[in-house]
Amino acid sequence: MLTVGQQTWPLVVGQGIAPTAQTAAPFVAHQLQHAGNGQLALIVAERLPTHVRDHLEQAGWSYVDATGAVHLQAPGLLVHIERSAGARKGTVPPPKGLGVVAVRIVQHLLDEPDKEWAVTGLAAAADASAGQAHNLLARLDAEGFLRQRRHGRSVLSRLTNPTAALDWLTQVPAAGKLHERLKAYGYASNPDELVTRLAHDAHQHNVEWAVTGAAAVSLWGTQQLVTALPVVMIRIHPELRLPEAADRLGLEPVDSGHNLLLVRDVGQLATQPPIPRNGPVAMAPKVRVYLDMLTESRGTDAADLFRETVLGY
């Protein structure tokens, strides 16, 4: 029940719902089909992206999520609270016991959230063993993130809630850890020119790399999300030492005043082939771009916008 002053409304609660923008209103309507006149539909979820909240508001549904977003709508009542900046990740407990290979596998699942995967296909796509892929799928199934069905002799798995799965992944220590790093400076009049020059030098001198973090946002056609870019983050294949990579790319290692951050790509979270490209520029996968943005100074706001605009969950 929701009571305000002398008014009381029965609540019909839909729990743990995180629909996509395309299915928000129909999905909620189906879940709450028993809500009658005088009853309020209240959605309770771990995290509701902005586009989903917009759909719910347009459909007249109330909601609350663990990031602090609240929208209560009833005759003569409107309470709307935007989520707080310090609570965007919700309350997902930190998962333990996952390494970089598992993170790489989850990235593949999240890059194609609607795809059904057999263990062997997922292992091949993520360059992992069948055992590693099987163990990761079993872990995700135990967390409640998978829907599985039999197809002949195979079991096909698909994410049921990419939003919750990505929230969960952000809490995995191996997903956000930047291992060996090197600050460097490369002369260029602007970041686009710098990235273009790096692409040329990387091709000439056999450097496997990928732009990530805020620097990669414009490569996904969303340049307006980042207004200032003082440092370009690039991931370097883990078999190449960072000082050697800097030398091949014509960069000067520095202690301060850097405009580049070279990161050793342990687990090949961005440099596992095939690497997405925008012209000659190698790009990190979208999920990796988002996770690396969270590590950057003042990157959380832009990361949230990138997630909602490009990832969509």
mmCIF file of C-alpha atoms in Angstrom:
data_model
loop_
_atom_site.group_PDB
_atom_site.id
_atom_site.type_symbol
_atom_site.label_atom_id
_atom_site.label_comp_id
_atom_site.label_asym_id
_atom_site.label_seq_id
_atom_site.Cartn_x
_atom_site.Cartn_y
_atom_site.Cartn_z
ATOM 1 C CA MET A 1 0.000 0.000 0.000
ATOM 2 C CA LEU A 2 1.072 3.588 -0.666
ATOM 3 C CA THR A 3 -0.391 6.118 1.742
ATOM 4 C CA VAL A 4 -0.058 9.881 1.343
ATOM 5 C CA GLY A 5 -2.059 11.946 3.811
ATOM 6 C CA GLN A 6 -5.638 10.662 3.656
ATOM 7 C CA GLN A 7 -5.164 8.821 0.359
ATOM 8 C CA THR A 8 -4.194 5.168 0.041
ATOM 9 C CA TRP A 9 -3.462 3.166 -3.110
ATOM 10 C CA PRO A 10 -2.956 -0.607 -3.385
ATOM 11 C CA LEU A 11 0.376 -1.406 -5.037
ATOM 12 C CA VAL A 12 0.987 -4.128 -7.603
ATOM 13 C CA VAL A 13 4.750 -4.742 -7.559
ATOM 14 C CA GLY A 14 6.780 -6.052 -10.497
ATOM 15 C CA GLN A 15 10.134 -7.129 -9.066
ATOM 16 C CA GLY A 16 13.488 -7.358 -10.822
ATOM 17 C CA ILE A 17 12.213 -6.103 -14.180
ATOM 18 C CA ALA A 18 14.762 -4.470 -16.486
ATOM 19 C CA PRO A 19 13.194 -4.511 -19.979
ATOM 20 C CA THR A 20 14.711 -3.007 -23.093
ATOM 21 C CA ALA A 21 13.469 0.244 -24.553
ATOM 22 C CA GLN A 22 11.534 -1.611 -27.242
ATOM 23 C CA THR A 23 9.700 -3.897 -24.826
ATOM 24 C CA ALA A 24 9.360 -1.800 -21.673
ATOM 25 C CA ALA A 25 5.674 -0.878 -21.719
ATOM 26 C CA PRO A 26 4.321 -4.159 -23.223
ATOM 27 C CA PHE A 27 6.501 -6.235 -20.920
ATOM 28 C CA VAL A 28 5.393 -4.377 -17.812
ATOM 29 C CA ALA A 29 1.771 -4.457 -18.947
ATOM 30 C CA HIS A 30 2.008 -8.232 -19.296
ATOM 31 C CA GLN A 31 3.648 -8.667 -15.903
ATOM 32 C CA LEU A 32 1.111 -6.448 -14.151
ATOM 33 C CA GLN A 33 -1.990 -7.455 -16.075
ATOM 34 C CA HIS A 34 -3.905 -8.009 -12.836
ATOM 35 C CA ALA A 35 -3.585 -4.383 -11.728
ATOM 36 C CA GLY A 36 -7.100 -2.970 -11.580
ATOM 37 C CA ASN A 37 -8.635 0.448 -11.206
ATOM 38 C CA GLY A 38 -7.296 2.355 -8.244
ATOM 39 C CA GLN A 39 -4.153 0.223 -8.068
ATOM 40 C CA LEU A 40 -0.659 1.531 -8.737
ATOM 41 C CA ALA A 41 1.903 -0.464 -10.730
ATOM 42 C CA LEU A 42 5.330 -0.146 -9.094
ATOM 43 C CA ILE A 43 8.453 -1.518 -10.781
ATOM 44 C CA VAL A 44 11.298 -2.475 -8.432
ATOM 45 C CA ALA A 45 14.656 -3.288 -10.037
ATOM 46 C CA GLU A 46 18.410 -3.259 -9.467
ATOM 47 C CA ARG A 47 19.002 -0.699 -12.209
ATOM 48 C CA LEU A 48 16.681 0.882 -14.758
ATOM 49 C CA PRO A 49 18.486 2.689 -17.614
ATOM 50 C CA THR A 50 17.263 6.149 -18.561
ATOM 51 C CA HIS A 51 15.515 5.035 -21.760
ATOM 52 C CA VAL A 52 13.605 2.347 -19.860
ATOM 53 C CA ARG A 53 12.571 4.800 -17.149
ATOM 54 C CA ASP A 54 11.341 7.167 -19.853
ATOM 55 C CA HIS A 55 9.140 4.415 -21.321
ATOM 56 C CA LEU A 56 7.758 3.541 -17.907
ATOM 57 C CA GLU A 57 6.902 7.173 -17.173
ATOM 58 C CA GLN A 58 5.155 7.543 -20.534
ATOM 59 C CA ALA A 59 3.149 4.379 -19.800
ATOM 60 C CA GLY A 60 2.107 5.761 -16.405
ATOM 61 C CA TRP A 61 4.026 3.201 -14.324
ATOM 62 C CA SER A 62 5.819 4.063 -11.085
ATOM 63 C CA TYR A 63 9.291 2.695 -10.359
ATOM 64 C CA VAL A 64 12.178 2.610 -7.895
ATOM 65 C CA ASP A 65 15.628 1.096 -8.367
ATOM 66 C CA ALA A 66 18.749 0.502 -6.282
ATOM 67 C CA THR A 67 20.615 3.461 -7.812
ATOM 68 C CA GLY A 68 18.214 5.881 -6.110
ATOM 69 C CA ALA A 69 15.832 6.606 -8.997
ATOM 70 C CA VAL A 70 12.228 7.048 -7.831
ATOM 71 C CA HIS A 71 9.073 7.869 -9.788
ATOM 72 C CA LEU A 72 5.699 7.662 -8.041
ATOM 73 C CA GLN A 73 2.696 8.642 -10.122
ATOM 74 C CA ALA A 74 -0.931 8.627 -8.895
ATOM 75 C CA PRO A 75 -3.981 10.913 -9.125
ATOM 76 C CA GLY A 76 -2.923 14.158 -7.473
ATOM 77 C CA LEU A 77 0.574 12.829 -6.709
ATOM 78 C CA LEU A 78 3.886 13.015 -8.565
ATOM 79 C CA VAL A 79 7.214 12.281 -6.896
ATOM 80 C CA HIS A 80 10.282 12.107 -9.134
ATOM 81 C CA ILE A 81 13.855 11.728 -7.874
ATOM 82 C CA GLU A 82 16.836 11.267 -10.180
ATOM 83 C CA ARG A 83 19.398 8.686 -9.126
ATOM 84 C CA SER A 84 22.383 9.997 -7.203
ATOM 85 C CA ALA A 85 25.816 10.214 -8.833
ATOM 86 C CA GLY A 86 27.383 8.071 -6.107
ATOM 87 C CA ALA A 87 24.965 5.165 -6.483
ATOM 88 C CA ARG A 88 24.960 4.436 -10.213
ATOM 89 C CA LYS A 89 26.281 0.914 -9.819
ATOM 90 C CA GLY A 90 23.478 -0.221 -7.565
ATOM 91 C CA THR A 91 24.049 -2.793 -4.830
ATOM 92 C CA VAL A 92 25.303 -5.836 -6.726
ATOM 93 C CA PRO A 93 27.717 -7.732 -4.422
ATOM 94 C CA PRO A 94 31.270 -8.092 -5.793
ATOM 95 C CA PRO A 95 31.681 -11.499 -7.495
ATOM 96 C CA LYS A 96 34.799 -13.470 -6.589
ATOM 97 C CA GLY A 97 36.996 -16.004 -8.289
ATOM 98 C CA LEU A 98 36.825 -14.723 -11.879
ATOM 99 C CA GLY A 99 39.927 -14.072 -13.955
ATOM 100 C CA VAL A 100 40.559 -12.189 -17.176
ATOM 101 C CA VAL A 101 39.586 -15.121 -19.411
ATOM 102 C CA ALA A 102 36.174 -15.275 -17.749
ATOM 103 C CA VAL A 103 35.845 -11.514 -18.198
ATOM 104 C CA ARG A 104 36.654 -11.875 -21.899
ATOM 105 C CA ILE A 105 33.951 -14.529 -22.255
ATOM 106 C CA VAL A 106 31.354 -12.339 -20.521
ATOM 107 C CA GLN A 107 32.305 -9.457 -22.825
ATOM 108 C CA HIS A 108 31.446 -11.666 -25.809
ATOM 109 C CA LEU A 109 28.082 -12.557 -24.296
ATOM 110 C CA LEU A 110 27.303 -8.893 -23.660
ATOM 111 C CA ASP A 111 28.448 -7.791 -27.117
ATOM 112 C CA GLU A 112 25.673 -9.979 -28.574
ATOM 113 C CA PRO A 113 23.154 -10.181 -25.714
ATOM 114 C CA ASP A 114 20.368 -11.711 -27.826
ATOM 115 C CA LYS A 115 22.478 -14.527 -29.264
ATOM 116 C CA GLU A 116 22.205 -18.142 -28.113
ATOM 117 C CA TRP A 117 25.572 -19.763 -27.506
ATOM 118 C CA ALA A 118 26.729 -23.357 -27.409
ATOM 119 C CA VAL A 119 29.756 -23.974 -25.204
ATOM 120 C CA THR A 120 32.033 -24.774 -28.151
ATOM 121 C CA GLY A 121 30.948 -21.709 -30.134
ATOM 122 C CA LEU A 122 31.439 -19.376 -27.197
ATOM 123 C CA ALA A 123 34.834 -20.881 -26.437
ATOM 124 C CA ALA A 124 35.963 -20.396 -30.037
ATOM 125 C CA ALA A 125 34.694 -16.803 -30.182
ATOM 126 C CA ALA A 126 36.419 -15.852 -26.922
ATOM 127 C CA ASP A 127 39.601 -17.857 -27.647
ATOM 128 C CA ALA A 128 39.053 -19.880 -24.475
ATOM 129 C CA SER A 129 38.920 -23.577 -23.726
ATOM 130 C CA ALA A 130 35.616 -25.412 -23.693
ATOM 131 C CA GLY A 131 36.133 -26.049 -19.988
ATOM 132 C CA GLN A 132 36.578 -22.334 -19.267
ATOM 133 C CA ALA A 133 33.461 -21.446 -21.249
ATOM 134 C CA HIS A 134 31.444 -24.201 -19.544
ATOM 135 C CA ASN A 135 32.530 -23.076 -16.055
ATOM 136 C CA LEU A 136 31.670 -19.455 -16.808
ATOM 137 C CA LEU A 137 28.225 -20.364 -18.146
ATOM 138 C CA ALA A 138 27.608 -22.471 -15.052
ATOM 139 C CA ARG A 139 28.551 -19.484 -12.891
ATOM 140 C CA LEU A 140 26.238 -17.149 -14.800
ATOM 141 C CA ASP A 141 23.436 -19.702 -14.616
ATOM 142 C CA ALA A 142 23.899 -19.915 -10.851
ATOM 143 C CA GLU A 143 23.685 -16.120 -10.691
ATOM 144 C CA GLY A 144 20.372 -16.273 -12.566
ATOM 145 C CA PHE A 145 21.577 -14.506 -15.723
ATOM 146 C CA LEU A 146 21.007 -17.280 -18.282
ATOM 147 C CA ARG A 147 18.176 -19.018 -20.059
ATOM 148 C CA GLN A 148 19.193 -22.438 -21.352
ATOM 149 C CA ARG A 149 17.492 -24.850 -23.725
ATOM 150 C CA ARG A 150 18.426 -28.091 -25.407
ATOM 151 C CA HIS A 151 18.985 -28.143 -29.148
ATOM 152 C CA GLY A 152 19.787 -31.646 -30.276
ATOM 153 C CA ARG A 153 22.811 -32.754 -28.281
ATOM 154 C CA SER A 154 23.813 -29.208 -27.382
ATOM 155 C CA VAL A 155 22.668 -26.812 -24.681
ATOM 156 C CA LEU A 156 22.182 -23.238 -25.895
ATOM 157 C CA SER A 157 22.557 -20.366 -23.433
ATOM 158 C CA ARG A 158 21.377 -16.754 -23.715
ATOM 159 C CA LEU A 159 21.492 -13.838 -21.314
ATOM 160 C CA THR A 160 18.092 -13.093 -19.798
ATOM 161 C CA ASN A 161 19.035 -9.742 -18.260
ATOM 162 C CA PRO A 162 22.029 -7.989 -19.881
ATOM 163 C CA THR A 163 21.545 -4.964 -17.620
ATOM 164 C CA ALA A 164 22.001 -7.000 -14.447
ATOM 165 C CA ALA A 165 24.836 -9.029 -16.025
ATOM 166 C CA LEU A 166 26.770 -5.857 -16.902
ATOM 167 C CA ASP A 167 26.179 -4.415 -13.422
ATOM 168 C CA TRP A 168 27.542 -7.702 -12.064
ATOM 169 C CA LEU A 169 30.576 -7.565 -14.371
ATOM 170 C CA THR A 170 31.486 -4.036 -13.229
ATOM 171 C CA GLN A 171 31.956 -5.481 -9.750
ATOM 172 C CA VAL A 172 34.385 -8.203 -10.890
ATOM 173 C CA PRO A 173 37.881 -7.009 -9.856
ATOM 174 C CA ALA A 174 39.543 -8.462 -12.976
ATOM 175 C CA ALA A 175 37.111 -6.576 -15.247
ATOM 176 C CA GLY A 176 38.180 -3.113 -14.150
ATOM 177 C CA LYS A 177 41.789 -3.626 -13.125
ATOM 178 C CA LEU A 178 44.422 -1.782 -15.137
ATOM 179 C CA HIS A 179 47.597 -3.787 -14.851
ATOM 180 C CA GLU A 180 50.918 -2.365 -16.027
ATOM 181 C CA ARG A 181 50.558 1.241 -17.249
ATOM 182 C CA LEU A 182 52.868 3.749 -18.903
ATOM 183 C CA LYS A 183 52.272 7.487 -19.198
ATOM 184 C CA ALA A 184 53.492 8.908 -22.498
ATOM 185 C CA TYR A 185 53.384 12.006 -24.637
ATOM 186 C CA GLY A 186 52.881 12.216 -28.365
ATOM 187 C CA TYR A 187 52.752 15.479 -30.260
ATOM 188 C CA ALA A 188 49.510 16.235 -32.106
ATOM 189 C CA SER A 189 47.251 19.259 -32.467
ATOM 190 C CA ASN A 190 44.181 17.307 -31.276
ATOM 191 C CA PRO A 191 43.216 13.790 -30.087
ATOM 192 C CA ASP A 192 41.853 12.736 -33.491
ATOM 193 C CA GLU A 193 45.144 13.583 -35.171
ATOM 194 C CA LEU A 194 47.022 11.745 -32.430
ATOM 195 C CA VAL A 195 44.941 8.581 -32.815
ATOM 196 C CA THR A 196 45.306 8.660 -36.609
ATOM 197 C CA ARG A 197 49.084 8.944 -36.309
ATOM 198 C CA LEU A 198 49.158 6.094 -33.806
ATOM 199 C CA ALA A 199 47.205 3.924 -36.237
ATOM 200 C CA HIS A 200 49.778 4.588 -38.960
ATOM 201 C CA ASP A 201 52.775 3.907 -36.691
ATOM 202 C CA ALA A 202 51.152 0.790 -35.183
ATOM 203 C CA HIS A 203 50.679 -0.618 -38.695
ATOM 204 C CA GLN A 204 54.207 0.287 -39.756
ATOM 205 C CA HIS A 205 55.883 -1.186 -36.674
ATOM 206 C CA ASN A 206 53.676 -4.205 -35.951
ATOM 207 C CA VAL A 207 52.021 -3.045 -32.715
ATOM 208 C CA GLU A 208 48.764 -4.767 -31.769
ATOM 209 C CA TRP A 209 46.689 -2.134 -30.007
ATOM 210 C CA ALA A 210 43.172 -0.787 -29.481
ATOM 211 C CA VAL A 211 41.803 2.583 -28.424
ATOM 212 C CA THR A 212 39.582 2.346 -25.374
ATOM 213 C CA GLY A 213 37.926 4.469 -22.708
ATOM 214 C CA ALA A 214 36.657 7.947 -23.504
ATOM 215 C CA ALA A 215 39.003 8.178 -26.502
ATOM 216 C CA ALA A 216 37.043 5.392 -28.218
ATOM 217 C CA VAL A 217 33.645 7.036 -27.771
ATOM 218 C CA SER A 218 33.827 9.067 -30.984
ATOM 219 C CA LEU A 219 34.789 5.923 -32.904
ATOM 220 C CA TRP A 220 31.358 4.520 -32.051
ATOM 221 C CA GLY A 221 29.669 7.634 -33.450
ATOM 222 C CA THR A 222 28.953 9.239 -30.077
ATOM 223 C CA GLN A 223 31.546 11.999 -29.873
ATOM 224 C CA GLN A 224 29.049 14.377 -28.247
ATOM 225 C CA LEU A 225 29.187 12.319 -25.042
ATOM 226 C CA VAL A 226 32.732 13.480 -24.261
ATOM 227 C CA THR A 227 33.425 17.206 -24.148
ATOM 228 C CA ALA A 228 37.108 17.094 -23.125
ATOM 229 C CA LEU A 229 39.731 14.439 -23.734
ATOM 230 C CA PRO A 230 43.030 15.241 -21.987
ATOM 231 C CA VAL A 231 44.340 11.632 -22.059
ATOM 232 C CA VAL A 232 43.926 8.914 -24.703
ATOM 233 C CA MET A 233 43.916 5.375 -23.293
ATOM 234 C CA ILE A 234 45.171 2.597 -25.535
ATOM 235 C CA ARG A 235 45.576 -1.089 -24.748
ATOM 236 C CA ILE A 236 48.702 -2.865 -25.989
ATOM 237 C CA HIS A 237 48.995 -6.597 -26.694
ATOM 238 C CA PRO A 238 50.336 -8.193 -23.481
ATOM 239 C CA GLU A 239 53.323 -9.831 -25.196
ATOM 240 C CA LEU A 240 54.786 -6.430 -26.110
ATOM 241 C CA ARG A 241 56.501 -4.508 -23.314
ATOM 242 C CA LEU A 242 55.067 -1.028 -22.879
ATOM 243 C CA PRO A 243 58.413 0.841 -23.220
ATOM 244 C CA GLU A 244 59.027 -1.031 -26.484
ATOM 245 C CA ALA A 245 55.515 -0.186 -27.673
ATOM 246 C CA ALA A 246 56.082 3.487 -26.859
ATOM 247 C CA ASP A 247 59.342 3.449 -28.816
ATOM 248 C CA ARG A 248 57.713 1.820 -31.874
ATOM 249 C CA LEU A 249 54.880 4.363 -31.764
ATOM 250 C CA GLY A 250 57.249 7.329 -31.469
ATOM 251 C CA LEU A 251 56.018 8.264 -27.994
ATOM 252 C CA GLU A 252 57.978 9.757 -25.108
ATOM 253 C CA PRO A 253 57.460 8.180 -21.659
ATOM 254 C CA VAL A 254 56.854 10.944 -19.094
ATOM 255 C CA ASP A 255 56.070 11.266 -15.397
ATOM 256 C CA SER A 256 53.584 14.115 -15.859
ATOM 257 C CA GLY A 257 51.954 16.112 -18.631
ATOM 258 C CA HIS A 258 51.014 12.961 -20.526
ATOM 259 C CA ASN A 259 48.338 12.823 -23.201
ATOM 260 C CA LEU A 260 48.471 9.035 -23.584
ATOM 261 C CA LEU A 261 48.088 6.148 -21.169
ATOM 262 C CA LEU A 262 49.421 2.838 -22.452
ATOM 263 C CA VAL A 263 47.893 -0.170 -20.694
ATOM 264 C CA ARG A 264 49.163 -3.735 -20.925
ATOM 265 C CA ASP A 265 46.135 -5.656 -22.181
ATOM 266 C CA VAL A 266 46.336 -8.620 -19.826
ATOM 267 C CA GLY A 267 43.880 -11.260 -20.985
ATOM 268 C CA GLN A 268 43.523 -9.513 -24.368
ATOM 269 C CA LEU A 269 40.291 -7.872 -23.316
ATOM 270 C CA ALA A 270 40.656 -5.407 -26.222
ATOM 271 C CA THR A 271 43.260 -6.905 -28.546
ATOM 272 C CA GLN A 272 41.827 -10.371 -29.161
ATOM 273 C CA PRO A 273 41.148 -10.756 -32.919
ATOM 274 C CA PRO A 274 39.077 -9.844 -34.753
ATOM 275 C CA ILE A 275 39.536 -6.292 -33.493
ATOM 276 C CA PRO A 276 36.792 -3.811 -34.517
ATOM 277 C CA ARG A 277 38.079 -0.946 -36.658
ATOM 278 C CA ASN A 278 37.037 2.518 -37.653
ATOM 279 C CA GLY A 279 39.072 3.050 -40.800
ATOM 280 C CA PRO A 280 42.685 2.357 -39.774
ATOM 281 C CA VAL A 281 42.002 2.804 -36.042
ATOM 282 C CA ALA A 282 41.700 -0.323 -33.890
ATOM 283 C CA MET A 283 38.872 -0.087 -31.359
ATOM 284 C CA ALA A 284 38.197 -1.950 -28.150
ATOM 285 C CA PRO A 285 34.839 -3.788 -27.939
ATOM 286 C CA LYS A 286 31.954 -1.629 -26.721
ATOM 287 C CA VAL A 287 31.687 -3.356 -23.355
ATOM 288 C CA ARG A 288 35.423 -2.914 -22.782
ATOM 289 C CA VAL A 289 35.172 0.781 -23.702
ATOM 290 C CA TYR A 290 32.476 1.218 -21.066
ATOM 291 C CA LEU A 291 34.417 -0.635 -18.360
ATOM 292 C CA ASP A 292 37.589 1.335 -19.064
ATOM 293 C CA MET A 293 35.681 4.638 -18.983
ATOM 294 C CA LEU A 294 34.721 3.827 -15.397
ATOM 295 C CA THR A 295 38.418 3.844 -14.453
ATOM 296 C CA GLU A 296 39.070 7.284 -15.898
ATOM 297 C CA SER A 297 38.969 10.538 -13.981
ATOM 298 C CA ARG A 298 35.399 11.917 -13.993
ATOM 299 C CA GLY A 299 34.466 9.164 -16.447
ATOM 300 C CA THR A 300 31.370 7.793 -14.708
ATOM 301 C CA ASP A 301 28.855 10.276 -16.131
ATOM 302 C CA ALA A 302 30.103 9.839 -19.700
ATOM 303 C CA ALA A 303 30.243 6.067 -19.188
ATOM 304 C CA ASP A 304 26.583 6.006 -18.154
ATOM 305 C CA LEU A 305 25.608 7.979 -21.258
ATOM 306 C CA PHE A 306 27.702 5.683 -23.465
ATOM 307 C CA ARG A 307 26.079 2.655 -21.891
ATOM 308 C CA GLU A 308 22.560 3.927 -22.453
ATOM 309 C CA THR A 309 23.224 5.322 -25.945
ATOM 310 C CA VAL A 310 25.453 2.625 -27.452
ATOM 311 C CA LEU A 311 25.011 -0.542 -25.369
ATOM 312 C CA GLY A 312 21.332 0.051 -24.685
ATOM 313 C CA TYR A 313 21.155 -1.958 -21.463
#
